[in-house]
Coordinates of C-alpha atoms in Angstrom, one line a residue:
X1 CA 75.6 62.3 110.1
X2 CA 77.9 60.2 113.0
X3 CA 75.6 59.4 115.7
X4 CA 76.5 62.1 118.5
X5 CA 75.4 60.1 121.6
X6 CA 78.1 57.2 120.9
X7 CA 80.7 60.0 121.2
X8 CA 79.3 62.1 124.5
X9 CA 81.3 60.0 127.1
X10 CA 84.5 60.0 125.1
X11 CA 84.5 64.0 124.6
X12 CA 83.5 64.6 128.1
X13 CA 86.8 62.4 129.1
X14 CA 88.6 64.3 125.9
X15 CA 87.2 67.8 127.7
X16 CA 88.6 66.6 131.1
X17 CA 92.2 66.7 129.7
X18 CA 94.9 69.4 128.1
X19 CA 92.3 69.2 125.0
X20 CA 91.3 71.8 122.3
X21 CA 88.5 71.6 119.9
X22 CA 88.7 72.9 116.8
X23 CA 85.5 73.6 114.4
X24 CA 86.1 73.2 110.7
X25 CA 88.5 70.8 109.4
X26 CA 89.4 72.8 105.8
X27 CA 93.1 73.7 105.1
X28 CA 93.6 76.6 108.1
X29 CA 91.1 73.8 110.7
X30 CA 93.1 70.4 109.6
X31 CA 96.7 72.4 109.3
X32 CA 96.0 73.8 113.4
X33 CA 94.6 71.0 114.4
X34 CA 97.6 68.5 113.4
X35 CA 99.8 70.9 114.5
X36 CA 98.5 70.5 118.1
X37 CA 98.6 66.9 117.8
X38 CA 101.8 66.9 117.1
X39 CA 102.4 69.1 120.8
X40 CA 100.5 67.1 122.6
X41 CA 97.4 68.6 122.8
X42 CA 94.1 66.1 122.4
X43 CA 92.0 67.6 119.6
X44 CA 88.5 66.9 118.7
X45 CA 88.0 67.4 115.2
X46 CA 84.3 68.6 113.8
X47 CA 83.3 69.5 110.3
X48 CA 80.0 69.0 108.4
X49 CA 82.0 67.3 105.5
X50 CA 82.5 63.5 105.4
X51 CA 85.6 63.9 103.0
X52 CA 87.2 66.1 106.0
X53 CA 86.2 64.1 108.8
X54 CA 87.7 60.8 107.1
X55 CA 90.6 62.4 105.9
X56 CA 91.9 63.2 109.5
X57 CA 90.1 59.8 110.9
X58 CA 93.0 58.1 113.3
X59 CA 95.0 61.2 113.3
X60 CA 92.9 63.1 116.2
X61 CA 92.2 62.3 118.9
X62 CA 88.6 62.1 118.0
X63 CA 86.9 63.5 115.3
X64 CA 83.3 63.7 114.1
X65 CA 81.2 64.6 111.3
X66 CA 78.3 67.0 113.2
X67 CA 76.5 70.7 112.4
X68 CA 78.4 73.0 115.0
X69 CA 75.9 75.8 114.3
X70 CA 73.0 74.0 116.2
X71 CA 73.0 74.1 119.8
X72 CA 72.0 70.8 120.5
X73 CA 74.6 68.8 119.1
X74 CA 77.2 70.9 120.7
X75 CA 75.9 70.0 124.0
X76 CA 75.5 66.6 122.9
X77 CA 79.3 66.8 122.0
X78 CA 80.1 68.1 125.3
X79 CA 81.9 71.3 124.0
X80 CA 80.5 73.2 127.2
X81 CA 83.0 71.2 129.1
X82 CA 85.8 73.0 126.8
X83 CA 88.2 75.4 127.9
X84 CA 89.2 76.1 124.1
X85 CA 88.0 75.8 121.3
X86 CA 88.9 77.4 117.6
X87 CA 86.1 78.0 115.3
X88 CA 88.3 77.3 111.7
X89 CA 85.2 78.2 109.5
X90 CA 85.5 81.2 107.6
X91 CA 84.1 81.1 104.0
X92 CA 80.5 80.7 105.6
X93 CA 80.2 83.8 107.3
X94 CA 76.6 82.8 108.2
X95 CA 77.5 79.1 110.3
X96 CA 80.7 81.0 111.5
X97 CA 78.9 83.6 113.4
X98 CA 76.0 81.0 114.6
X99 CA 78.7 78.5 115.4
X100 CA 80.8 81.5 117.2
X101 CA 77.3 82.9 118.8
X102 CA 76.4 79.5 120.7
X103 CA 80.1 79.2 122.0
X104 CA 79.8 82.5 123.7
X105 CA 76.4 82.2 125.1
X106 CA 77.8 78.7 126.6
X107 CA 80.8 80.7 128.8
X108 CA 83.5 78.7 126.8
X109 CA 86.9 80.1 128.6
X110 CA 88.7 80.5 125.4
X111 CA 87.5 80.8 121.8
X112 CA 89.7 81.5 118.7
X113 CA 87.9 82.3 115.8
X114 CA 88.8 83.0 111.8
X115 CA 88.1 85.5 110.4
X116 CA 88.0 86.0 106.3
X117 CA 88.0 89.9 106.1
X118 CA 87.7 93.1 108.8
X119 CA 83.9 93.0 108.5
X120 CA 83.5 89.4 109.7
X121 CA 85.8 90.5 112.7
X122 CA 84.0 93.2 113.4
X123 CA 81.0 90.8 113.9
X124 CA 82.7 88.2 115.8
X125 CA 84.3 91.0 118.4
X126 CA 80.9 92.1 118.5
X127 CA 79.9 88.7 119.6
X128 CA 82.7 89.0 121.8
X129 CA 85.0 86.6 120.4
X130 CA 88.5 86.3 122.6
X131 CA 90.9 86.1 120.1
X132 CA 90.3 86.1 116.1
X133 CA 92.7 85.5 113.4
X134 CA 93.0 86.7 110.0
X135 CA 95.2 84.1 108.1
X136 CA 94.9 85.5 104.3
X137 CA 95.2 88.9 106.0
X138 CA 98.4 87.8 108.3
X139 CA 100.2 85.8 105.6
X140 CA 99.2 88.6 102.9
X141 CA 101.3 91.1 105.1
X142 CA 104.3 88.5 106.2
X143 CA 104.8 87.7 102.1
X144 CA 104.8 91.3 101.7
X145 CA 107.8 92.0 104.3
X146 CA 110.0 88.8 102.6
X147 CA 109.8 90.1 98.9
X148 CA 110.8 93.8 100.1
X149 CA 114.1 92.8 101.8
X150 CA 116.6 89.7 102.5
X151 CA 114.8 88.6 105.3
X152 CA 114.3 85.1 105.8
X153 CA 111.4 84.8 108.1
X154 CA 108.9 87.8 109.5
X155 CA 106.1 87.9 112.4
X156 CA 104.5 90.9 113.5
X157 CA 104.3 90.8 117.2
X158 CA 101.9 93.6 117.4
X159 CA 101.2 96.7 115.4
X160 CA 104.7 98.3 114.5
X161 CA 106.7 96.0 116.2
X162 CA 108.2 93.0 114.7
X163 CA 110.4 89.8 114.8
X164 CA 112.8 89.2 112.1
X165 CA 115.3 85.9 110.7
X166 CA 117.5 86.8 108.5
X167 CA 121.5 86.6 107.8
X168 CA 123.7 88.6 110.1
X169 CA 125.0 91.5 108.0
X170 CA 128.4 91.4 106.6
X171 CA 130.0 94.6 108.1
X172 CA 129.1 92.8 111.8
X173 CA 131.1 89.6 111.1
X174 CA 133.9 89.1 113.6
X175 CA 133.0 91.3 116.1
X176 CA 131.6 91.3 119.3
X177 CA 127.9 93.0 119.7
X178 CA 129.5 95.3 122.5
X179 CA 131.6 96.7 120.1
X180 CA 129.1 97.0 117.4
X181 CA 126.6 99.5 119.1
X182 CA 123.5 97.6 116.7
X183 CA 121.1 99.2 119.4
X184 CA 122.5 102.8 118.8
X185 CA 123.3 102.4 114.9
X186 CA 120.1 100.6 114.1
X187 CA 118.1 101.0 116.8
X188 CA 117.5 97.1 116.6
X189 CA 118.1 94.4 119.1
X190 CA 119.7 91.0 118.3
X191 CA 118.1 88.4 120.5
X192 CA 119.4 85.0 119.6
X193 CA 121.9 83.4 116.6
X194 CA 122.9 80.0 115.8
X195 CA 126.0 78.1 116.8
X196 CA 128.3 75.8 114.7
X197 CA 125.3 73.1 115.2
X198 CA 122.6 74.9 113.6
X199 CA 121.2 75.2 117.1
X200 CA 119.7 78.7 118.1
X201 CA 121.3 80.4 121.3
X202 CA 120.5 83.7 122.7
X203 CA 123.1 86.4 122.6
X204 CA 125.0 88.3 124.6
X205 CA 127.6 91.0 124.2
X206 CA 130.7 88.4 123.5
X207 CA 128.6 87.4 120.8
X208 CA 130.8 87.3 117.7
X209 CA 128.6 86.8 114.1
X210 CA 130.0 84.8 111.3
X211 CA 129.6 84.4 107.8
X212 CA 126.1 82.5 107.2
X213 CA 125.2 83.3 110.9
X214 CA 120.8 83.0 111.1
X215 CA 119.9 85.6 113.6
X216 CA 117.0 86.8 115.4
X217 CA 116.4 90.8 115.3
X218 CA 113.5 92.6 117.4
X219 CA 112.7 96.4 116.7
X220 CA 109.9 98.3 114.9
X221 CA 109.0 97.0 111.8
X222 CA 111.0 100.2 109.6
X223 CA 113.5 99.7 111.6
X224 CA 114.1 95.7 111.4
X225 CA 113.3 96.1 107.7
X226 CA 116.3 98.7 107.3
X227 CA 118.6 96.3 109.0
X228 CA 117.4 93.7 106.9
X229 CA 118.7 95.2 103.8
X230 CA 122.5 96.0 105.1
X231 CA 125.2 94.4 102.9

């Protein structure tokens, strides 16, 4: 176990800044938290498992080895002084919901919490959890939409209603979105394409697809999923 008092003023000065904390440091905790790193966000990395914690040593901004389902040595950590933390541990339901209990009853701002299946969501909404995530669930569903169709890249932005990448369709090559009524045929919306760069650009009526064109497409997910499969 690190010794938590020799890290209490450098979290409180961590806390002070555009800082998240993330809880659990297994594949969905150390995959976030790099991530934000890499944004510019200070993280302070916690997990109960030395090989985690020294895995991820000099690429946090802190992180320590420490049990985030006891009370004390999440004060001692300064997490109250935390606008946002994420609570990464989902295979032990039991620390999860302690860890996810304490965060609440401490008035953090912000707390993002995994979840493994609907019944340890249920608990943590219960608990009154801001925001949980589902990440087998999400990526289960995302897979699902890829194999069904020729789409290249899938996020559900809520229930229905979805965000597609995919290859503009060969009957709208060489003419201008105007002229191709998508909204009325498909009842889709093309928001953005890429340019002879690679770049992405948002589009307009002028807009003119080409052959090997990436494009964005917004609609419900039937409808988005039917484009998807045009020639």
């Amino acid at each position: 176990m690190a010794k938590l008092l020799n890290f209490r003023n450098d979290t409180r000065g961590l806390a002070n800044a555009d800082s998240v904390a993330v809880i659990g440091l297994g594949r969905f905790g150390e995959s976030l938290a790099l991530e934000l790193m890499k944004s510019g966000t200070n993280v302070l990395g916690i997990d109960t498992l030395e090989q985690n914690v020294q895995a991820l040593n000099g690429e946090l901004t802190q992180v320590v080895r420490a049990d985030a389902s006891n009370r004390e040595t999440l004060e001692q950590l300064s997490i109250q002084e935390f606008d946002r933390v994420v609570v990464a541990v989902g295979s032990h339901l039991q620390s999860s919901i302690l860890c996810c209990s304490l965060l609440v009853s401490m008035g953090i701002p912000q707390i993002w919490a995994k979840a493994q299946d609907d019944r340890h969501g249920l608990i943590l909404e219960q608990l009154g959890i801001h925001h949980i995530v589902y990440p087998e669930k999400d990526m289960g569903k995302r897979v699902a939409h890829l194999v069904r169709g020729s789409l290249m890249d899938y996020l559900e932005v809520d229930p229905g209603y979805a965000m597609v990448k995919m290859t503009a369709p060969a009957q709208l090559h060489g003419v201008k979105l105007s002229d191709a009524g998508v909204r009325n045929k498909f009842r889709v919306t093309i928001a953005a394409t890429t340019n002879a760069a690679g770049e992405w650009v948002n589009t307009d009526g002028n807009t003119v697809l080409h052959t090997g064109d990436r494009i964005l497409v917004l609609g419900s997910i039937a409808d988005t999923e039917k484009f998807g499969r045009l020639p």
